[in-house]
Coordinates of N, CA and C in Angstrom, one line a residue:
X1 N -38.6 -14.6 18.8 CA -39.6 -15.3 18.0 C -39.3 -16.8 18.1
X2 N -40.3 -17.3 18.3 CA -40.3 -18.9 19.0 C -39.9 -19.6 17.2
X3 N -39.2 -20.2 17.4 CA -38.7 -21.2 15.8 C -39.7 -22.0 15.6
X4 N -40.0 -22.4 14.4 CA -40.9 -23.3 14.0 C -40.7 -24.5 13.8
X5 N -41.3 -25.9 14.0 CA -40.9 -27.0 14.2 C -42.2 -27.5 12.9
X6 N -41.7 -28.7 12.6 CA -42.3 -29.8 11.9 C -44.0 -29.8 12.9
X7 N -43.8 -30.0 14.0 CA -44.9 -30.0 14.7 C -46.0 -29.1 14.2
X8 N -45.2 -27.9 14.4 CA -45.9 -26.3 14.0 C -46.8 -26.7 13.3
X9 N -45.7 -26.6 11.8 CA -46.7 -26.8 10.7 C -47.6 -27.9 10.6
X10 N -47.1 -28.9 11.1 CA -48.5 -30.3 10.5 C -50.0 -30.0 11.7
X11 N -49.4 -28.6 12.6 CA -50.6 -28.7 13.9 C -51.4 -27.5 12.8
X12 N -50.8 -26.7 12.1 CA -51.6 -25.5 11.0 C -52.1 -26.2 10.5
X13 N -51.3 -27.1 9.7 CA -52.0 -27.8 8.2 C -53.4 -28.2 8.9
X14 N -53.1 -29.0 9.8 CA -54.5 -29.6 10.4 C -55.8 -28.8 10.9
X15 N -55.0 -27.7 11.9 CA -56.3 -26.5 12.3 C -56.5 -26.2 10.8
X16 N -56.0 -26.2 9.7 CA -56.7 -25.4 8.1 C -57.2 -26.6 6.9
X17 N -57.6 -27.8 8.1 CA -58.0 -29.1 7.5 C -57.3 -28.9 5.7
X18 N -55.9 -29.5 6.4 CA -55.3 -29.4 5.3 C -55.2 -29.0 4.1
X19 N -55.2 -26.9 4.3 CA -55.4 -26.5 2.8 C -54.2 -26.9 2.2
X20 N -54.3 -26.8 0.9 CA -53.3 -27.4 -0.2 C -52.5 -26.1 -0.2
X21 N -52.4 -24.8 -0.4 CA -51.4 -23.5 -0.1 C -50.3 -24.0 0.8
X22 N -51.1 -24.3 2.1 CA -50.1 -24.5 3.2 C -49.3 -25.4 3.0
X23 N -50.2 -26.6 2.7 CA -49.1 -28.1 2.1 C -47.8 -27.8 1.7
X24 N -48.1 -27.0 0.0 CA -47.4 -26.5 -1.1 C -46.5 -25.8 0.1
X25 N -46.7 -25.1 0.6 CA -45.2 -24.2 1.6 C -44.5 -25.1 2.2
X26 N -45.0 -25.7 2.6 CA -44.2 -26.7 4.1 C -43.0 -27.2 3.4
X27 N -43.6 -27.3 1.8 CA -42.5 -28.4 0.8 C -41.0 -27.4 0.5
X28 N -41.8 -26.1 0.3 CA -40.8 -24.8 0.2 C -40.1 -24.4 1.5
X29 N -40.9 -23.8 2.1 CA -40.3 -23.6 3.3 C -39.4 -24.4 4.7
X30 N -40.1 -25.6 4.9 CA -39.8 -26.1 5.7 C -38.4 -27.2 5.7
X31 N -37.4 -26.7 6.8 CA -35.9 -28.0 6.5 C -35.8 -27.3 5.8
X32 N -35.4 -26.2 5.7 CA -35.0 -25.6 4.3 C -34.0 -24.6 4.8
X33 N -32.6 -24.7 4.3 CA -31.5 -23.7 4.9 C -31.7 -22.3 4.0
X34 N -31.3 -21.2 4.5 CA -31.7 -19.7 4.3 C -31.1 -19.9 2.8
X35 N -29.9 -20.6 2.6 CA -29.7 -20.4 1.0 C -30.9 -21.1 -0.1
X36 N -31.7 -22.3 0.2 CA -32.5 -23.2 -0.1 C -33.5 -22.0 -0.4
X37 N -34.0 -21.7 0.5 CA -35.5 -21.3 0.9 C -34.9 -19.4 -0.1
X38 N -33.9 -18.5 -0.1 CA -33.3 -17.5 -0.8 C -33.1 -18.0 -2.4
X39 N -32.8 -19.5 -2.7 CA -32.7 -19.7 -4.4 C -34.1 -19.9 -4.9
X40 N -35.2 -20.3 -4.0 CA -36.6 -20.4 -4.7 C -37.1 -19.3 -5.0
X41 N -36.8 -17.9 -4.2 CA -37.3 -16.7 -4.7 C -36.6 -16.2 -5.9
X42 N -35.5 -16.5 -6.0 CA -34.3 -16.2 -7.0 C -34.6 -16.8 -8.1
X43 N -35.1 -18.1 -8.5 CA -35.6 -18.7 -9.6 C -36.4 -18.3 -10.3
X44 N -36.2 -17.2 -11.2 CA -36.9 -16.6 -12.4 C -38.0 -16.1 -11.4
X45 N -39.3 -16.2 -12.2 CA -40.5 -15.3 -11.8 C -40.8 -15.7 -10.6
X46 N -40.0 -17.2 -10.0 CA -40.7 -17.6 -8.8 C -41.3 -17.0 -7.7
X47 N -40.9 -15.7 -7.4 CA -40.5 -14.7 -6.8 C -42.6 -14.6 -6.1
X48 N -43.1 -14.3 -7.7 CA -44.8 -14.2 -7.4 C -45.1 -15.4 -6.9
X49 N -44.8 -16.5 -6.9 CA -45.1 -18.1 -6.3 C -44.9 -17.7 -4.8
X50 N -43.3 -17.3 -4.2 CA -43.3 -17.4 -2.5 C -44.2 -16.1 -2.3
X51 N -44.7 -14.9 -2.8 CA -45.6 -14.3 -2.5 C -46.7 -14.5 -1.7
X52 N -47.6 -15.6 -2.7 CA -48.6 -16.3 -2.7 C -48.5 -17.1 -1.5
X53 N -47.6 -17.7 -1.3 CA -47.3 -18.9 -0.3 C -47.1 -18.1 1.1
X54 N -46.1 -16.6 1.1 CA -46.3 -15.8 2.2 C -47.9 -15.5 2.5
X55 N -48.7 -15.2 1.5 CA -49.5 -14.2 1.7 C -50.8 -15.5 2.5
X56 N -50.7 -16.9 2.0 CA -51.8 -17.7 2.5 C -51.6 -18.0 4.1
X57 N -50.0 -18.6 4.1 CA -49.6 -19.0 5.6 C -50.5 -18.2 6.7
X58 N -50.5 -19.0 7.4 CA -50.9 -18.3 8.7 C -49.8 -17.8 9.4
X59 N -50.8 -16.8 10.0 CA -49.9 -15.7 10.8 C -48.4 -15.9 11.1
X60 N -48.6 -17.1 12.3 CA -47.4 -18.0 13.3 C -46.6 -18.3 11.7
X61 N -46.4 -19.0 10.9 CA -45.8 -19.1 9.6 C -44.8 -18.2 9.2
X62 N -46.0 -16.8 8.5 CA -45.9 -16.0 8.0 C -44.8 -15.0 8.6
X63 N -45.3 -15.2 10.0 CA -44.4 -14.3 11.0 C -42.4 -14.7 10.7
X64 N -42.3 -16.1 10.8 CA -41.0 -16.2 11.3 C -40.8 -16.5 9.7
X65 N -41.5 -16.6 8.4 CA -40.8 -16.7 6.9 C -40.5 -15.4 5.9
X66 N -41.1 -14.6 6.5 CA -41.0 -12.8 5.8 C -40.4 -12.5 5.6
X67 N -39.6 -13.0 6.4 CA -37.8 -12.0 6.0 C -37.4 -12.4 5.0
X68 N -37.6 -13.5 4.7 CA -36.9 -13.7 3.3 C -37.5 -13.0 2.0
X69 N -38.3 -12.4 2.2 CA -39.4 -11.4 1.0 C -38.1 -10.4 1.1
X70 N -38.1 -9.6 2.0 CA -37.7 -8.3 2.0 C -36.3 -8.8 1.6
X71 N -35.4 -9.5 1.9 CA -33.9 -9.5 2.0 C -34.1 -10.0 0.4
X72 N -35.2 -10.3 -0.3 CA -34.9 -11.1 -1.9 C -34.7 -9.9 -2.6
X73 N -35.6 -9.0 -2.0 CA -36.1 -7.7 -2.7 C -34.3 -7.0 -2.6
X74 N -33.7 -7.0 -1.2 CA -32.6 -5.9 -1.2 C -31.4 -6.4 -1.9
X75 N -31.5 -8.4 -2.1 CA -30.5 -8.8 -2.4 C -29.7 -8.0 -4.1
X76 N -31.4 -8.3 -4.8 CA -31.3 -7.6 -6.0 C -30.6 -8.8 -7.1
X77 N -31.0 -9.8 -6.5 CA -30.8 -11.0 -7.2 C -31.9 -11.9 -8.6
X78 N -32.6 -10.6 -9.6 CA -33.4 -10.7 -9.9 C -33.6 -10.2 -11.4
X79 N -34.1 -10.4 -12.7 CA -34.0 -9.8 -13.7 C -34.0 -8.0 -14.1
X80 N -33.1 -7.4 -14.2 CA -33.9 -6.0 -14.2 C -35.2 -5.7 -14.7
X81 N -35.3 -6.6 -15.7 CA -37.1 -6.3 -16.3 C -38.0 -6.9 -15.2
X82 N -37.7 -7.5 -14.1 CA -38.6 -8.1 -12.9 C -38.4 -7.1 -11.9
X83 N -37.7 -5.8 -11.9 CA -37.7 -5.5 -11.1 C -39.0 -4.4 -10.9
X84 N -39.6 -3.8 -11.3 CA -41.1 -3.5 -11.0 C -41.9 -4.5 -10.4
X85 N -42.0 -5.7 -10.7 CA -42.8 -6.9 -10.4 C -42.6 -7.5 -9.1
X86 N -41.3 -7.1 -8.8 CA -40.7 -7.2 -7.4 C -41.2 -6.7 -6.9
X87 N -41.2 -5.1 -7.4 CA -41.9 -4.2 -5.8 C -43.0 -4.3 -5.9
X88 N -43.9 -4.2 -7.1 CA -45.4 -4.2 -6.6 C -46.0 -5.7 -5.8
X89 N -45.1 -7.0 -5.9 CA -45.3 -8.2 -5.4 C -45.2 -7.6 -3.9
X90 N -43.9 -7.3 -3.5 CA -43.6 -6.8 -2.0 C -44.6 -5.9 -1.3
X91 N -45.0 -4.8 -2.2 CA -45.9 -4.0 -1.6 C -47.1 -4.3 -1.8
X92 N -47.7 -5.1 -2.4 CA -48.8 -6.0 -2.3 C -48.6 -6.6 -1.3
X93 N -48.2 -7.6 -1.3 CA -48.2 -8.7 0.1 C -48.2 -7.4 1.6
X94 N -47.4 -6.7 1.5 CA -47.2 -5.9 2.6 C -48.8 -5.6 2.7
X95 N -49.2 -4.4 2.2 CA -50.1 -3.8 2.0 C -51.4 -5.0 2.9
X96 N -51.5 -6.0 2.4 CA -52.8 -6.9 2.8 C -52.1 -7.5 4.1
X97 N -51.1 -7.4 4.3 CA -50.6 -8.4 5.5 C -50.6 -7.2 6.4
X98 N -50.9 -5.6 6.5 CA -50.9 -4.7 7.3 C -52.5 -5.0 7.6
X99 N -53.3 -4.9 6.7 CA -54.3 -4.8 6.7 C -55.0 -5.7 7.9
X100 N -54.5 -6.9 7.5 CA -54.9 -8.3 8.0 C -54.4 -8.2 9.3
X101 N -53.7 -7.4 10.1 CA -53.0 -7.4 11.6 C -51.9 -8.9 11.1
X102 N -51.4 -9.1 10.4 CA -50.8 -10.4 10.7 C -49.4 -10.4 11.1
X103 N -49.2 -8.9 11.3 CA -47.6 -9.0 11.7 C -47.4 -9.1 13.3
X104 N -46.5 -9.8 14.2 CA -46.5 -9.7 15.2 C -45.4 -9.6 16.0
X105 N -44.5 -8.9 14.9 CA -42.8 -8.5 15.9 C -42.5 -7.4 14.9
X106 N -42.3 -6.2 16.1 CA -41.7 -5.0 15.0 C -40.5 -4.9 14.5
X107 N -39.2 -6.3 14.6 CA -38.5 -6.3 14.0 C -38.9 -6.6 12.2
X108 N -40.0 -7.2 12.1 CA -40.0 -7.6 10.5 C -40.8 -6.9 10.5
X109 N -41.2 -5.7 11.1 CA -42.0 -4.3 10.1 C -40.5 -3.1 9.9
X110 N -39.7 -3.7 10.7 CA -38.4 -2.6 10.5 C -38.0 -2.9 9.2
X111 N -38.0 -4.1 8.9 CA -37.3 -5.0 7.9 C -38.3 -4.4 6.4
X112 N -39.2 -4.5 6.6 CA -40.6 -3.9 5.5 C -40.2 -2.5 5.6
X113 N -39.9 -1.8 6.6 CA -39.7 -0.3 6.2 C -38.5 0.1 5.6
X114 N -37.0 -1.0 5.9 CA -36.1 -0.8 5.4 C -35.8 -1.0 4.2
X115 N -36.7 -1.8 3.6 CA -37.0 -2.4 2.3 C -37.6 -1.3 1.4
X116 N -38.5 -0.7 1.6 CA -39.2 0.5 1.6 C -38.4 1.5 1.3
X117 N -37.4 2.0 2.1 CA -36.3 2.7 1.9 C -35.1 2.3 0.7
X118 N -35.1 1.1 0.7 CA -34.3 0.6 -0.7 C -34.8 1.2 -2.0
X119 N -36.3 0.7 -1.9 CA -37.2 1.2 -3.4 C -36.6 2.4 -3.4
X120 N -37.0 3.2 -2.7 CA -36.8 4.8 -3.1 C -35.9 5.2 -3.3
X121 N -35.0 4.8 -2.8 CA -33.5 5.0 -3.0 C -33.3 4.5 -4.2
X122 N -33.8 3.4 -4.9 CA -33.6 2.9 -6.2 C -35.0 3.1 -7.2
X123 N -35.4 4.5 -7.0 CA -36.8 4.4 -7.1 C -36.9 4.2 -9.2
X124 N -35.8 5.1 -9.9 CA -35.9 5.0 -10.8 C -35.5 3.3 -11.7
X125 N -35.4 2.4 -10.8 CA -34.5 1.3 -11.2 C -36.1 0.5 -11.1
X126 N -37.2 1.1 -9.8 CA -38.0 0.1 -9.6 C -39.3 0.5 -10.5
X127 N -39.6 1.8 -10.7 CA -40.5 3.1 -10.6 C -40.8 3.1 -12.7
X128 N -39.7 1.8 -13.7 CA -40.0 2.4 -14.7 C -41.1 2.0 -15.5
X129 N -41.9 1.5 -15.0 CA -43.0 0.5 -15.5 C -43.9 1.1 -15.2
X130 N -44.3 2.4 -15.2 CA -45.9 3.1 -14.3 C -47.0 2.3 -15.4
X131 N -46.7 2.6 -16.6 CA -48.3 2.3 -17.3 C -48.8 0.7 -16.6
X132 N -47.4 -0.3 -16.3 CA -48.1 -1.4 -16.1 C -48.6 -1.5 -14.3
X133 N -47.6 -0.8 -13.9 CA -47.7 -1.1 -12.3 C -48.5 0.0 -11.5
X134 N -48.1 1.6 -12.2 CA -48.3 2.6 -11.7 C -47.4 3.5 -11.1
X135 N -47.3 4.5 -10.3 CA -46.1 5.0 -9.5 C -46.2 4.0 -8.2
X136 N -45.3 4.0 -8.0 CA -44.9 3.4 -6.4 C -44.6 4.3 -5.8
X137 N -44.9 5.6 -5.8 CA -44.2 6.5 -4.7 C -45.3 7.1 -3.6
X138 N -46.4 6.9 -4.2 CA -47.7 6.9 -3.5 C -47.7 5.7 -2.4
X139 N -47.7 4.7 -3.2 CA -48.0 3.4 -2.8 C -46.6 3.3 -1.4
X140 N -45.8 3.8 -1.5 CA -44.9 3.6 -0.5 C -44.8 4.0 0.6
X141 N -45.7 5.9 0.3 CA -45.3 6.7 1.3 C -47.0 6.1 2.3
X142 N -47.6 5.4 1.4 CA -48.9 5.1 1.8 C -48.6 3.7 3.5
X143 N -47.7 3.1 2.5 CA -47.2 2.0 3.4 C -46.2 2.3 4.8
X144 N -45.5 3.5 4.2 CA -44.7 3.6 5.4 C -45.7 4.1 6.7
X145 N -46.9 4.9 6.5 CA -47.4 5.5 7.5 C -48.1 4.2 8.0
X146 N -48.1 3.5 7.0 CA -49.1 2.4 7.6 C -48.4 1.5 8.8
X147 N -47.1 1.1 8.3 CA -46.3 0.9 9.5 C -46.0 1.5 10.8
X148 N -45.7 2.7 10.6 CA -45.0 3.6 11.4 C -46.7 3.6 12.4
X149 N -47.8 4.0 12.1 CA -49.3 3.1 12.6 C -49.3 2.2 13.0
X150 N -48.6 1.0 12.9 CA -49.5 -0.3 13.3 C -49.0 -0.7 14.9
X151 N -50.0 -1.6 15.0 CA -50.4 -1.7 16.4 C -49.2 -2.7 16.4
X152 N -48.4 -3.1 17.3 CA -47.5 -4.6 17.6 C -48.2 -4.6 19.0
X153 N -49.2 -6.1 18.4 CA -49.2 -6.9 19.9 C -48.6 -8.2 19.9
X154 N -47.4 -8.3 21.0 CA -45.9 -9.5 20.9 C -47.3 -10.7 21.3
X155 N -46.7 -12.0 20.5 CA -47.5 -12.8 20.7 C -46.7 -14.0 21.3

């Protein structure tokens, strides 16, 4: 996966006549060391904020910043009462970003499946909130096929 430069993003912001989403990330994501860019998901509910910011980026973005979704999720660095809100944020974003084709290295769909395999393994730690969230066990086994499916074309 090609690293992302300063260039990258000010050549997005520009192809996306400067949406304000993208802006807002560049500030988060970008020059940002893996601990930097791992304490803004870690800051209370911020968690639904880098969501949002994953889920707008474009693809090229999206692609080389994901990982840090999944590794927040397994760090487990996170309120227990957040921890439903976690998974259904994760399997949301997933879910639409399958949809969207925006993934383009099956290393960070490994990374979403292995994440996937965490939930369940901790299903009752993630799983206690159905009236608000629902079951996630549907929603998982739904996502795994959806991976174990998707097309990778290397870009």
């Amino acid at each position: 996966m090609k690293k992302i430069t300063e260039a990258d993003w000010d050549r997005l912001i520009k192809e996306l006549r400067y949406d304000e989403d993208v802006v807002y990330a560049k500030k988060i994501f970008w020059n940002k060391s893996d601990k930097e860019i791992m304490d803004t998901f870690e800051s209370g509910f911020a968690f639904t904020e880098r969501s949002d910011e994953l889920r707008y980026m474009p693809d090229e973005l999206f692609n080389y910043y994901y990982h840090y979704f999944p590794e927040f999720v397994i760090r487990g660095n996170y309120d227990r009462l957040d921890t439903p809100g976690v998974a259904d944020c994760f399997m949301t974003l997933l879910k639409e970003k399958l949809a969207d084709h925006s993934f383009h290295y099956e290393e960070i769909l490994v990374l979403a499946n292995n994440t996937l395999d965490f939930i369940l393994d901790n299903i009752d730690k993630f799983n206690y909130s159905q009236k608000v969230y629902g079951d996630f066990l549907p929603r998982i086994k739904a996502l795994k096929h959806g991976i174990q499916h998707y097309p990778i074309a290397r870009h």
